[in-house]
Coordinates of C-alpha atoms (C1' of nucleotides) in Angstrom, one line a residue:
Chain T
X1215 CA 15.0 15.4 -21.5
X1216 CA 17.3 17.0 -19.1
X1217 CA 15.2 20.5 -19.2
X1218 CA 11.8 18.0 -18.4
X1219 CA 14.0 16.7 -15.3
X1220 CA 15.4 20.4 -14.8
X1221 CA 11.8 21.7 -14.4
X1222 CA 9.7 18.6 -13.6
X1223 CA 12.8 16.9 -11.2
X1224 CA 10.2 14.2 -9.3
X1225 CA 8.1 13.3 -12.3
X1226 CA 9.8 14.5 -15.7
X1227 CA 10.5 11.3 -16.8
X1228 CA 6.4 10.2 -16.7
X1229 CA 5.8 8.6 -19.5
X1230 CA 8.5 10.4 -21.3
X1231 CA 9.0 8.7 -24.4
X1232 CA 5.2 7.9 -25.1
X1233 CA 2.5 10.5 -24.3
X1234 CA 4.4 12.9 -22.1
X1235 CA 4.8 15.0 -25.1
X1236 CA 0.4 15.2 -24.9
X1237 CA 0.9 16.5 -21.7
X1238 CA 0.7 20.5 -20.9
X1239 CA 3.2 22.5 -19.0
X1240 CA 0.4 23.3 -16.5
X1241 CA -0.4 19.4 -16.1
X1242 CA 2.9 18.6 -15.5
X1243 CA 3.5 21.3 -13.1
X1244 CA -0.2 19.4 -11.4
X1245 CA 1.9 16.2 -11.6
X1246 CA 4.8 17.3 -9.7
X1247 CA 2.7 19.1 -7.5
X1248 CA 1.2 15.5 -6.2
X1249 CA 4.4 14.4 -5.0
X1250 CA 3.9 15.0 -1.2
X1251 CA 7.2 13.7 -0.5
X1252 CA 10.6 11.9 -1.5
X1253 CA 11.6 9.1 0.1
X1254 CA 14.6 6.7 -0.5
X1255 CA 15.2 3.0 0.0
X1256 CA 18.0 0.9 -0.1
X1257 CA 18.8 -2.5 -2.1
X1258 CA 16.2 -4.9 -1.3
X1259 CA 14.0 -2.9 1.0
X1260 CA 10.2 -3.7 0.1
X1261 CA 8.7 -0.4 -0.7
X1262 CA 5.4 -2.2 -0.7
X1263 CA 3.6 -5.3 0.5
X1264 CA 0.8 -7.3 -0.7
X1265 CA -2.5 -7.2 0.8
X1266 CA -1.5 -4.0 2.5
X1267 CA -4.2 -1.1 2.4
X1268 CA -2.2 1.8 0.9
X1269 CA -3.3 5.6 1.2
X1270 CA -0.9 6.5 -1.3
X1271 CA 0.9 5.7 -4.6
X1272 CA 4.7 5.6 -5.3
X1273 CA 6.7 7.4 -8.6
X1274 CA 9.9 5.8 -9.2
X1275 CA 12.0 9.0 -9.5
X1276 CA 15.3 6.8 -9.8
X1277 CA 16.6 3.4 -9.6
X1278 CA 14.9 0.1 -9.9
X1279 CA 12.4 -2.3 -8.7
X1280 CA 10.6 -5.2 -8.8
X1281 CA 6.9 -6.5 -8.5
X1282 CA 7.2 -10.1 -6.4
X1283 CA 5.0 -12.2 -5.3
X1284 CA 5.6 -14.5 -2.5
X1285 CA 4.1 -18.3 -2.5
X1286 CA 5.5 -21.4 -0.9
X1287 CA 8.5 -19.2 0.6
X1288 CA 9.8 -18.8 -2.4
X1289 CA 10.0 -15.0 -4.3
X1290 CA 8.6 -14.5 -7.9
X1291 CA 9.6 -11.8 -9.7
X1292 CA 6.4 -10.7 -12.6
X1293 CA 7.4 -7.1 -13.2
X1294 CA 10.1 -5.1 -13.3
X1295 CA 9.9 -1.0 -13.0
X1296 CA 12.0 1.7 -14.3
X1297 CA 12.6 5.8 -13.3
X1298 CA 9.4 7.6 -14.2
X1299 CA 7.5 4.5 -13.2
X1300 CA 4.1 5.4 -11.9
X1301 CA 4.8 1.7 -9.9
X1302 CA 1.5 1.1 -7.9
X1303 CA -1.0 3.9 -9.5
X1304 CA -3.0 1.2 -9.6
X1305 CA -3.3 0.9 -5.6
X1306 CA -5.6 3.7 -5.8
X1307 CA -8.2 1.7 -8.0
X1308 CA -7.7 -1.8 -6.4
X1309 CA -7.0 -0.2 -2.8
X1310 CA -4.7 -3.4 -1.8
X1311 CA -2.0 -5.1 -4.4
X1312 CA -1.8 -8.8 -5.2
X1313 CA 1.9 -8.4 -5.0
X1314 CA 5.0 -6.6 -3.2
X1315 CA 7.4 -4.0 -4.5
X1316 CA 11.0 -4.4 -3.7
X1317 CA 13.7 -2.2 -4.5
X1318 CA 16.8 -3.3 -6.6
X1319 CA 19.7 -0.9 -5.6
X1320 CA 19.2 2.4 -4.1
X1321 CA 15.9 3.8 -5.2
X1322 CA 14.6 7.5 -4.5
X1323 CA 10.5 7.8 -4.7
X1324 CA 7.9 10.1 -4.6
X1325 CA 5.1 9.6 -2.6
X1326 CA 1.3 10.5 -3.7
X1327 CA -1.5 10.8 -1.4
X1328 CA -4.5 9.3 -2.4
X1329 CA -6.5 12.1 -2.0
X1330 CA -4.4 14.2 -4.1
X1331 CA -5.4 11.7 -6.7
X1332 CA -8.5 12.1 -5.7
X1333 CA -9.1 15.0 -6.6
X1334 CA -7.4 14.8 -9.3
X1335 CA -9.4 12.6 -11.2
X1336 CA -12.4 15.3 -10.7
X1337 CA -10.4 17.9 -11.8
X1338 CA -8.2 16.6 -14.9
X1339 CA -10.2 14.3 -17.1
X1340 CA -6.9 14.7 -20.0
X1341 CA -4.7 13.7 -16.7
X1342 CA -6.3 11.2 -15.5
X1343 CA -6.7 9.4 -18.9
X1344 CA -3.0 9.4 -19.3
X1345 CA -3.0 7.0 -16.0
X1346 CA -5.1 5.4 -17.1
X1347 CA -3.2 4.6 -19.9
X1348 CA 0.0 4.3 -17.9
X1349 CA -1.6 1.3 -16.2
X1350 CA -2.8 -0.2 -19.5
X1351 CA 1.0 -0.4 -20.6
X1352 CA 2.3 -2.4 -17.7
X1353 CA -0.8 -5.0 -19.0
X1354 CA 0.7 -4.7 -22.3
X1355 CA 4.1 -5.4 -20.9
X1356 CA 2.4 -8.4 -18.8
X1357 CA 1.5 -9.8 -21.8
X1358 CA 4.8 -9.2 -23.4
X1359 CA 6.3 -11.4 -20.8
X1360 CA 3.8 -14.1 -20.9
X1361 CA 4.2 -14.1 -25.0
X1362 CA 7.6 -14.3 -24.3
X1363 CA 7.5 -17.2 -21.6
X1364 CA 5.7 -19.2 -24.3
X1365 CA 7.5 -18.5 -27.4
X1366 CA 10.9 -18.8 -26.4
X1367 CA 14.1 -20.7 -24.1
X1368 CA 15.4 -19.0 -21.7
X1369 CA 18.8 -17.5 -23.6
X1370 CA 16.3 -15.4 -26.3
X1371 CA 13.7 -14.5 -23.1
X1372 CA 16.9 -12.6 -22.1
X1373 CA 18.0 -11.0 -25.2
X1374 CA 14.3 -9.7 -24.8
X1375 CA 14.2 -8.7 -21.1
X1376 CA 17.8 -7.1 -22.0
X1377 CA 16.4 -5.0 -25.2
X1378 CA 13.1 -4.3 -23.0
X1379 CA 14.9 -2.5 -20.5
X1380 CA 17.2 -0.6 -22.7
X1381 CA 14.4 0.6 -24.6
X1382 CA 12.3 1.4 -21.3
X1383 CA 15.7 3.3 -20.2
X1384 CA 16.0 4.9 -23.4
X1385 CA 12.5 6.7 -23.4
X1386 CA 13.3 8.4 -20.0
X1387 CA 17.2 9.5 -21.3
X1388 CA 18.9 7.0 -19.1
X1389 CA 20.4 5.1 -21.5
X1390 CA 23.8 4.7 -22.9
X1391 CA 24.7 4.7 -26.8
X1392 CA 25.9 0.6 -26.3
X1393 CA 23.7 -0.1 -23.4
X1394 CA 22.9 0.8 -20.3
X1395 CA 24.0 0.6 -16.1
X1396 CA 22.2 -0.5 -13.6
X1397 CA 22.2 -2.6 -10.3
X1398 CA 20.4 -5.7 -11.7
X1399 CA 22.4 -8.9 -11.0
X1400 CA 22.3 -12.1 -13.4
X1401 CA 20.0 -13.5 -10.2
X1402 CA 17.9 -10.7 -10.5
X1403 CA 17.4 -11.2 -14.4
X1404 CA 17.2 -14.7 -13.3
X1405 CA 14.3 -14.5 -11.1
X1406 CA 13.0 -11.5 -14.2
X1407 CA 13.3 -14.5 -17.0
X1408 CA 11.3 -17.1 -14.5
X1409 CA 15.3 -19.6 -14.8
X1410 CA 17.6 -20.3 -12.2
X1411 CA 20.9 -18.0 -12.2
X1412 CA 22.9 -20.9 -12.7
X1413 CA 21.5 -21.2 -16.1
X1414 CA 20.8 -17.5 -16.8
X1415 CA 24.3 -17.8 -16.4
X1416 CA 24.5 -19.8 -19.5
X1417 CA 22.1 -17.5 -21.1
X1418 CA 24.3 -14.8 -21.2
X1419 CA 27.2 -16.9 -21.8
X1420 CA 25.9 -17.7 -24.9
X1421 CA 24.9 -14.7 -25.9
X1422 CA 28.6 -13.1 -25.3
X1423 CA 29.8 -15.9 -27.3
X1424 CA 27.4 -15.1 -30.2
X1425 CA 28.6 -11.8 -29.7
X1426 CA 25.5 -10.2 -29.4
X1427 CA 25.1 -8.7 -25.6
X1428 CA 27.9 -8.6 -22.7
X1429 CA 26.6 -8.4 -19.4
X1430 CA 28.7 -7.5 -16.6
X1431 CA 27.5 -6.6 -13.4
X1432 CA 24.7 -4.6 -14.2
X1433 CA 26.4 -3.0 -17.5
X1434 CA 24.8 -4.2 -20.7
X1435 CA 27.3 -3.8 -23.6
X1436 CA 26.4 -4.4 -27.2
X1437 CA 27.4 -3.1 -30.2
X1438 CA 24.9 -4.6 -32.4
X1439 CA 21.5 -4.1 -30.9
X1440 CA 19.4 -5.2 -34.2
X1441 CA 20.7 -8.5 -33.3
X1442 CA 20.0 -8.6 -29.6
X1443 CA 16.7 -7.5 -30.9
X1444 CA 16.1 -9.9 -33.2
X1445 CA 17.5 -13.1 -30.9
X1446 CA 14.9 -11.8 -28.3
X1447 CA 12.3 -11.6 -30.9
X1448 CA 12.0 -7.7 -29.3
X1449 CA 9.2 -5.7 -31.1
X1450 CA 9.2 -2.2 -29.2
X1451 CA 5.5 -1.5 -30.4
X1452 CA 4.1 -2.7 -27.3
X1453 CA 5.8 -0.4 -25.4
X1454 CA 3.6 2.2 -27.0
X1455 CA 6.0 4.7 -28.1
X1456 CA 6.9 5.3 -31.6
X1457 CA 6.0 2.7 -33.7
X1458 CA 2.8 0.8 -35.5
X1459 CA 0.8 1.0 -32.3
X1460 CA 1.9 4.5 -31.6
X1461 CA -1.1 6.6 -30.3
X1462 CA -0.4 9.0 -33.1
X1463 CA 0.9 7.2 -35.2
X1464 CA -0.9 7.1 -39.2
X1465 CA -0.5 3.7 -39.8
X1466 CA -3.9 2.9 -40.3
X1467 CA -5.5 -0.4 -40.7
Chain A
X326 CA -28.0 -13.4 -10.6
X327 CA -30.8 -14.5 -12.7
X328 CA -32.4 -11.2 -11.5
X329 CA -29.3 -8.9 -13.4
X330 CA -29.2 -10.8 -16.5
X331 CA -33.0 -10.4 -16.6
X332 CA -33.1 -6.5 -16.2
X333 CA -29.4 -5.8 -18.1
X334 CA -29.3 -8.9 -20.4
X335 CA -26.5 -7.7 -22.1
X336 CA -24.3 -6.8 -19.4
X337 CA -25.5 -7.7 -16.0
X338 CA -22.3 -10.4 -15.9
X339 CA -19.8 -6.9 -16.1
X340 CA -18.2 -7.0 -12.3
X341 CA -20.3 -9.8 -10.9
X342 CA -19.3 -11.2 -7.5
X343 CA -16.6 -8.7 -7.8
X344 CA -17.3 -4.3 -7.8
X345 CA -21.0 -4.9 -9.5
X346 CA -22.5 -4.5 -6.1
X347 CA -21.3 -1.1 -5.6
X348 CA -23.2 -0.1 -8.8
X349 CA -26.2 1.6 -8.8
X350 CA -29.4 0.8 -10.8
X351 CA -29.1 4.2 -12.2
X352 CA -25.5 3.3 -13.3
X353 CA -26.1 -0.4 -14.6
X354 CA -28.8 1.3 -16.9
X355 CA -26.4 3.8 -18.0
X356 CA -24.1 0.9 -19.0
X357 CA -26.6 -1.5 -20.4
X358 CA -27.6 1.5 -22.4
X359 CA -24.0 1.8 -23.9
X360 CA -24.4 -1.1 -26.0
X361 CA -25.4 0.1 -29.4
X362 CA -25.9 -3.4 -31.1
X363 CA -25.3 -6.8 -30.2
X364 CA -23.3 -9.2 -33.2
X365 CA -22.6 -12.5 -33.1
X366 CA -19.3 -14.3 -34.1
X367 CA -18.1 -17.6 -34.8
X368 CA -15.8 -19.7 -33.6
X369 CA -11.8 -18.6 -34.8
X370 CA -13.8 -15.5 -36.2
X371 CA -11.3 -12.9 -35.0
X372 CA -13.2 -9.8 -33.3
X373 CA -10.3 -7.4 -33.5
X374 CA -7.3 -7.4 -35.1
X375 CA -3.9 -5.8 -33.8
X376 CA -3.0 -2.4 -34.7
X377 CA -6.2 -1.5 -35.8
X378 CA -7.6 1.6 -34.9
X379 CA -11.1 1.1 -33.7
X380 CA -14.0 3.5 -32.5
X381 CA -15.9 1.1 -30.1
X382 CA -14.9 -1.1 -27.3
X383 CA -16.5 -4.6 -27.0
X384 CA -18.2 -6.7 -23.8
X385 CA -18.4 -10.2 -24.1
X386 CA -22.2 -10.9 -23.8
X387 CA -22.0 -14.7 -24.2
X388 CA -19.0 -17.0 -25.1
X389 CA -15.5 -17.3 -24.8
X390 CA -12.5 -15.8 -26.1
X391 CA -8.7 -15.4 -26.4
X392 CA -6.1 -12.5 -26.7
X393 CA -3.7 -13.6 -29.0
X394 CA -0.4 -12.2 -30.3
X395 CA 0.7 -13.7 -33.8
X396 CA 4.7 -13.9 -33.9
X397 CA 7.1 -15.6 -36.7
X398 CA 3.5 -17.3 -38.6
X399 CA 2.5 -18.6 -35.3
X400 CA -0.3 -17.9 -32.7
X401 CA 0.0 -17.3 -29.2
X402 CA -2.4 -17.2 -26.2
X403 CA -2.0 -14.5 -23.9
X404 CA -5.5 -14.3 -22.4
X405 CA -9.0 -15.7 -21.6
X406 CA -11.9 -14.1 -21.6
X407 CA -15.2 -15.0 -20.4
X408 CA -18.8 -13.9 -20.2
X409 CA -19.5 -10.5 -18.3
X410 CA -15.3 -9.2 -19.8
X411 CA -15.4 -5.8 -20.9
X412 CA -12.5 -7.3 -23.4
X413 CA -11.3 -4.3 -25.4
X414 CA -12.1 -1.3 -22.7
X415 CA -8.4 -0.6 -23.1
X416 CA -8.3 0.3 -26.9
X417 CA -10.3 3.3 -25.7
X418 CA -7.2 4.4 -23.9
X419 CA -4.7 2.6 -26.2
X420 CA -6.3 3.3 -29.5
X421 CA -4.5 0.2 -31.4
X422 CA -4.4 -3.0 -29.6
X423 CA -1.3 -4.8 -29.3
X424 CA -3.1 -8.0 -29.8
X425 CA -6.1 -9.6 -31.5
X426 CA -9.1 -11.2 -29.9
X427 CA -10.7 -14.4 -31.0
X428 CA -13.7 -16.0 -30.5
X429 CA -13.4 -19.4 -28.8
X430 CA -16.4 -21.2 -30.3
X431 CA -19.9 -19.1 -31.2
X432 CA -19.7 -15.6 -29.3
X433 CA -22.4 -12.4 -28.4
X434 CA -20.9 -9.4 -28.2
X435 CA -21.7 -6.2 -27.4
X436 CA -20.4 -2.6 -29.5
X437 CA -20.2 0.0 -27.2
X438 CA -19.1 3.3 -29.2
X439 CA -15.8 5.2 -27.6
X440 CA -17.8 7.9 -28.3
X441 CA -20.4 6.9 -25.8
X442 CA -17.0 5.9 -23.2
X443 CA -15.9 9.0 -23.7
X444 CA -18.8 11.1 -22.6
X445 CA -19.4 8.7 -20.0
X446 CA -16.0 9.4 -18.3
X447 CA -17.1 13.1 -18.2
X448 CA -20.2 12.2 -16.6
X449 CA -19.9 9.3 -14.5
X450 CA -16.8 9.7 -12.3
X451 CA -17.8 6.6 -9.9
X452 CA -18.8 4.2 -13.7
X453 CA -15.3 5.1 -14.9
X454 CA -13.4 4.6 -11.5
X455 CA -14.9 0.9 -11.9
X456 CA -13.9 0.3 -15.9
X457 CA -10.8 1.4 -14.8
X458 CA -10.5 -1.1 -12.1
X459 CA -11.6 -4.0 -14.6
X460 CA -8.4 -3.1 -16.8
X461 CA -7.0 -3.5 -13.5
X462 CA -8.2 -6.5 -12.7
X463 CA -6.9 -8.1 -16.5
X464 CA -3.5 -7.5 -15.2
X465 CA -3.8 -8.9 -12.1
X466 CA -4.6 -12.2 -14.0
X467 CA -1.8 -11.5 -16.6
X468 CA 1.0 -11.5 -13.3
X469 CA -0.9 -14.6 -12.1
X470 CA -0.3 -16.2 -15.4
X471 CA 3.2 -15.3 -15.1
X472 CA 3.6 -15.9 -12.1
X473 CA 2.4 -19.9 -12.5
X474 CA 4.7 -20.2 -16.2
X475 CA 7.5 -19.2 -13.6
X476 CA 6.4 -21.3 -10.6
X477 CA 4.7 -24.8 -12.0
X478 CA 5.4 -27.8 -14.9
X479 CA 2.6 -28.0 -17.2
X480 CA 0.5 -30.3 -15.6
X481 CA 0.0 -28.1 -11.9
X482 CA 0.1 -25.0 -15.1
X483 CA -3.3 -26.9 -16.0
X484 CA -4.3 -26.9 -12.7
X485 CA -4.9 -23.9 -12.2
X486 CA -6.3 -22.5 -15.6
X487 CA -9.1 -24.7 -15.2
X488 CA -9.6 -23.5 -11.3
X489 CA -9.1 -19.7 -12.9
X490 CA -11.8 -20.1 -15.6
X491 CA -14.3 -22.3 -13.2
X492 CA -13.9 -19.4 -10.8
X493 CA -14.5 -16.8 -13.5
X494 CA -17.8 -18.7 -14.1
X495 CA -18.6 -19.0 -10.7
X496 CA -18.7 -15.2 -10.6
X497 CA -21.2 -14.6 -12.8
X498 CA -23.2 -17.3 -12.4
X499 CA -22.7 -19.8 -15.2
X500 CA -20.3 -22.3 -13.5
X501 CA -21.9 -25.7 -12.6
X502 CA -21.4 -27.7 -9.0
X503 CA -19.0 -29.3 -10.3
X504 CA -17.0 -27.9 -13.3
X505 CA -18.4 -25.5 -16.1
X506 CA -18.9 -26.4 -19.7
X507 CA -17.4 -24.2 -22.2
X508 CA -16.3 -24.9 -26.1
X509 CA -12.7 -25.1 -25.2
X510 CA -10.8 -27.8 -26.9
X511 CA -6.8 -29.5 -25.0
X512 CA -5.3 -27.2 -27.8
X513 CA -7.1 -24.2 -26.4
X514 CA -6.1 -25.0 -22.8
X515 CA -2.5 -26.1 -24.5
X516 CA -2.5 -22.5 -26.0
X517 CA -3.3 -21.1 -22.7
X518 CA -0.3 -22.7 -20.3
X519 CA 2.0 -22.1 -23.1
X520 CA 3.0 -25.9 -23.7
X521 CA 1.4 -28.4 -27.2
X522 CA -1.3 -30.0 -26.8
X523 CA 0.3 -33.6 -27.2
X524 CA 1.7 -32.2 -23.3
X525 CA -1.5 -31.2 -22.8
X526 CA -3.5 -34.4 -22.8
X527 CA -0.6 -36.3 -20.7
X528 CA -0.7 -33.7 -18.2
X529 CA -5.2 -33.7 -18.3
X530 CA -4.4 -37.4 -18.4
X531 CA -2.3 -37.1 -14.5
X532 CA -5.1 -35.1 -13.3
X533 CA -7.5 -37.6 -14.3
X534 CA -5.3 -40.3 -12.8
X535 CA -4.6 -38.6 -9.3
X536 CA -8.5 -37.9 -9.4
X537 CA -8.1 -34.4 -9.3
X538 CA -10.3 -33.6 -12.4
X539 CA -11.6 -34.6 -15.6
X540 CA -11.7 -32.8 -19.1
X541 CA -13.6 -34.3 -22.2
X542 CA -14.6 -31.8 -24.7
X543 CA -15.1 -28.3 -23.1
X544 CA -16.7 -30.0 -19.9
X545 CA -14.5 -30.0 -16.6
X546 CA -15.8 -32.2 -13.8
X547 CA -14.1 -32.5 -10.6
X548 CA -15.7 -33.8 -7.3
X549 CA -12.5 -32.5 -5.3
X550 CA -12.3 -28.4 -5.7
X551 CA -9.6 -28.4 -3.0
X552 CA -7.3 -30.6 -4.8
X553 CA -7.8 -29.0 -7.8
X554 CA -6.8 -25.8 -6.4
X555 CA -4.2 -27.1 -4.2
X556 CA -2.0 -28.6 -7.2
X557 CA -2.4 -25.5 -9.5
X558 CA -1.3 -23.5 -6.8
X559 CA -4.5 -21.4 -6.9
X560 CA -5.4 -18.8 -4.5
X561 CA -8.4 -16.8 -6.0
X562 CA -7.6 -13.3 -4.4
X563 CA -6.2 -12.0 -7.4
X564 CA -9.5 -11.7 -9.0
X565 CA -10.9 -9.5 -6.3
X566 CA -13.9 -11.1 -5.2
X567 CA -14.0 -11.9 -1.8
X568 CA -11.1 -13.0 -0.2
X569 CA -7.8 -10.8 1.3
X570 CA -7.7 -8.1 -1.1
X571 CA -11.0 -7.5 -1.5
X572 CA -12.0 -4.0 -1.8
X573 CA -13.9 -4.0 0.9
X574 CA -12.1 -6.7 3.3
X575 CA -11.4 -6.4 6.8
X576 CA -8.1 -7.1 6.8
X577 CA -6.2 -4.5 6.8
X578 CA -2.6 -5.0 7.3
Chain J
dC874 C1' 43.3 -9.3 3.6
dG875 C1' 39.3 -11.7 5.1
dC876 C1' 34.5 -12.1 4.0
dA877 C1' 30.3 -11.7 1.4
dT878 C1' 28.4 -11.5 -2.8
dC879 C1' 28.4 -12.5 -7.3
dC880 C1' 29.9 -15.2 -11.1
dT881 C1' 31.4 -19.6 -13.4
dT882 C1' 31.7 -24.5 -14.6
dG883 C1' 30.6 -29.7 -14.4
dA884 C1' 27.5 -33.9 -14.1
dG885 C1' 23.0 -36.2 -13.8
dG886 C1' 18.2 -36.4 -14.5
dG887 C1' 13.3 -34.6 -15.2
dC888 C1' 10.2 -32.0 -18.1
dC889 C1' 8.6 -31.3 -22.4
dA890 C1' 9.0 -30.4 -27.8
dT891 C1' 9.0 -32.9 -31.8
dC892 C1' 8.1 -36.5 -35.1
dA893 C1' 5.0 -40.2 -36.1
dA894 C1' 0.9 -42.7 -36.0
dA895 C1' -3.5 -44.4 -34.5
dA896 C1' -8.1 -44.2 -32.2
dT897 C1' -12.2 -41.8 -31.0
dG898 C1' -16.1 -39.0 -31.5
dC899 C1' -19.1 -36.0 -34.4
dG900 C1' -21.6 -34.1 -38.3
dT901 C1' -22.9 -34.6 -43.1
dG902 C1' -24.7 -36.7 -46.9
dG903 C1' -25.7 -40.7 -49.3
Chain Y
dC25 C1' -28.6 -46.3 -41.0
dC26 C1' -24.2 -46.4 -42.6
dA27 C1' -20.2 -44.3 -44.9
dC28 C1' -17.2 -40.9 -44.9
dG29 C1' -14.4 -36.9 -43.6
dC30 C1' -12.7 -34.1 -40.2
dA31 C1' -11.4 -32.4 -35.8
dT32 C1' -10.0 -34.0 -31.5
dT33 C1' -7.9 -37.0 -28.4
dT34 C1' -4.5 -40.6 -27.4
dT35 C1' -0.1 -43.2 -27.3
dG36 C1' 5.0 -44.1 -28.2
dA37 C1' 10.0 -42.9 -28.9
dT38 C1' 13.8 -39.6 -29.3
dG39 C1' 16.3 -35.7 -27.9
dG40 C1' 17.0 -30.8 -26.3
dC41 C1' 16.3 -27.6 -22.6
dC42 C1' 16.9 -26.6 -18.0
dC43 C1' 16.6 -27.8 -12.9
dT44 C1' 19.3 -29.5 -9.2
dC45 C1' 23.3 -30.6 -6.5
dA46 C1' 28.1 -29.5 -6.1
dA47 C1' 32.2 -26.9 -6.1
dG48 C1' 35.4 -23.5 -7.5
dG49 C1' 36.8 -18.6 -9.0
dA50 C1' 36.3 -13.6 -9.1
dT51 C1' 35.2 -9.1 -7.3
dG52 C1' 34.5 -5.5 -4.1
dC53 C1' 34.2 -3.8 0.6
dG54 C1' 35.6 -3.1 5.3

DNA sequence: CGCATCCTTGAGGGCCATCAAAATGCGTGG
DNA sequence: CCACGCATTTTGATGGCCCTCAAGGATGCG
């Protein structure tokens, strides 16, 4: 991991975890090569806005953010994106987004012209079929989310969002052996778990008191993460790495 | 509309009211010539099953049906699909689903071979560009459906499924003035907004009692659109028809 | 060391799951 | 045509989850 970020420093972490290892060295020198640009943005800055006609597409080299949509003055939070995050690849397709992307924390992103992609998608057939797939995994994790909103309360939706994100972190090298960091607040897992932060409070009050997961401003400590797991109900296939669903994976049916 | 179905009968609903007008003949030929048989199901027949690794993709010629993920020995909903759906593009991409599809009541479907999809996407840059925007447009719906599990109680929840799949009718042609007819039962729709379908009946019984809309078996009739819309909270840009973030709208920000 | 942000705790009430049971409509076969 | 079985729809009562309002405590930054 830390030679794909030595050589590869915008866009090592692309699907690193999942199908990077399907990519060449030459396509991920093409990769890098579309970053026109790094930008950064501070905590809360929208990177993005709804209904906007973008000419380009963002990678999330580092840091966090969220997908938001606004309705009634009020901010809904339906996605959340981790480093290596090809965030709004899908701008290029649907040429204006049905929702906003704000930063949470200091973020750093590369920006991709879509021209560049353009081209791209005449020249690199294998490429362009791994964003393709990119996209189809933040559907997967949609309806992960949406799974989750109907089969559980709110204290087990977080032990999921929790092990989601440590897994997410884990396939691009950022996490720790008993967690991870980050800048998320208990409001931002809040808004994240569709609850109030009053009772996402609670949440991870009872979860600390189960002694399953401690979060503490941003730092998610556990010891025992089969049990975070399990309270969260967390099956990693989804995410398409390793696994039953795994794209090479022999397991068949 | 009766035109398309007449000339592509099994898949002159792909896209309509949405991209299908920037298709041409040529290319509608070319799909309708990617269907290698037509089957039937019935209904709870499951069309595809999770983790399997399948060699064609399906479109939903004629009937309705559900992504579902099965958890702990029970069922959940994470999806609708309706006439005109290419519903299982993505296990082109994804190779194993990570969910099943099940027909809701008798379904036509249509096997298109990945081998065919796959020598289509070297052939037909501006056909694939459009098949990847209707994997697109499937999560656009999923954050919709997350959004409105984190925004409304069951009952405005109901609201706007019904305005979502009347909608979804209305775009290829088989909604009626005044509601659509379809074989879903209040434990399908219960399924749906993620609540039982005890809650589901009160909360079809407050629609009916505010006048807002009526649902007896499968048939939706509602005199009052506007309300119907207003109390689910519905605002049909997401599906990318016309509206703000139409492809080709105006208004650019 | 003052302020802003984040975290924590308590009380009251609405939404909705669950258990239980009954009524309605529909298709089948007698 | 009616009897019957079955799925679907309807209604009631109880209790848990979680929203809301309210207030207090902790943490970090300038």
């Amino acid at each position: 991991m830390t030679n794909e970020i030595a050589e590869y420093p915008n866009t090592g972490r692309f699907l690193a975890g999942r199908l990077r290892h399907a990519m060449t060295s030459r396509e991920k020198s093409v990769l890098e090569g579309l970053i026109e640009r790094v930008e950064v943005a501070e905590d809360d800055e929208r990177i993005l806005s709804r209904g906007a006609v973008c000419d380009h597409s963002t990678m999330l080299i580092e840091g966090f953010a969220v997908r938001t949509i606004d309705e009634n003055g009020k901010r809904y939070v339906v996605s959340v994106q981790t480093p290596g995050d090809f965030m709004d690849l899908h701008s290029f397709a649907l040429k204006r987004l049905d929702h906003n992307l704000v930063a949470i924390g200091p973020v750093k992103i590369g920006i991709v012209p879509h021209t560049a992609l353009a081209k791209l998608m005449d020249e690199e057939p294998h490429l362009s079929r791994l964003f393709w797939f990119s996209t189809l995994l933040d559907a997967a994790i949609h309806r992960q989310w949406i799974l989750k909103l109907h089969q559980l309360k709110a204290s087990r939706r977080t032990a999921h969002l929790l092990a989601e994100v440590w897994q997410r972190l884990d396939n691009v090298g950022l996490a720790l052996s008993d967690g991870f960091a980050s800048p998320l607040t208990q409001s931002d897992l809040a808004e994240m778990c569709g609850t109030t932060s009053i009772h996402m409070n609670r949440s991870l009050g009872e979860l600390r008191r189960k002694g399953v997961a401690e979060f503490k401003r941003g730092r998610l400590i556990c010891d025992n993460r089969a049990a975070l797991e399990k309270i969260g109900d967390f099956d990693p296939s989804y995410l398409y790495g390793s696994g039953a669903l795994a794209p090479g994976s022999a397991l068949d049916a």
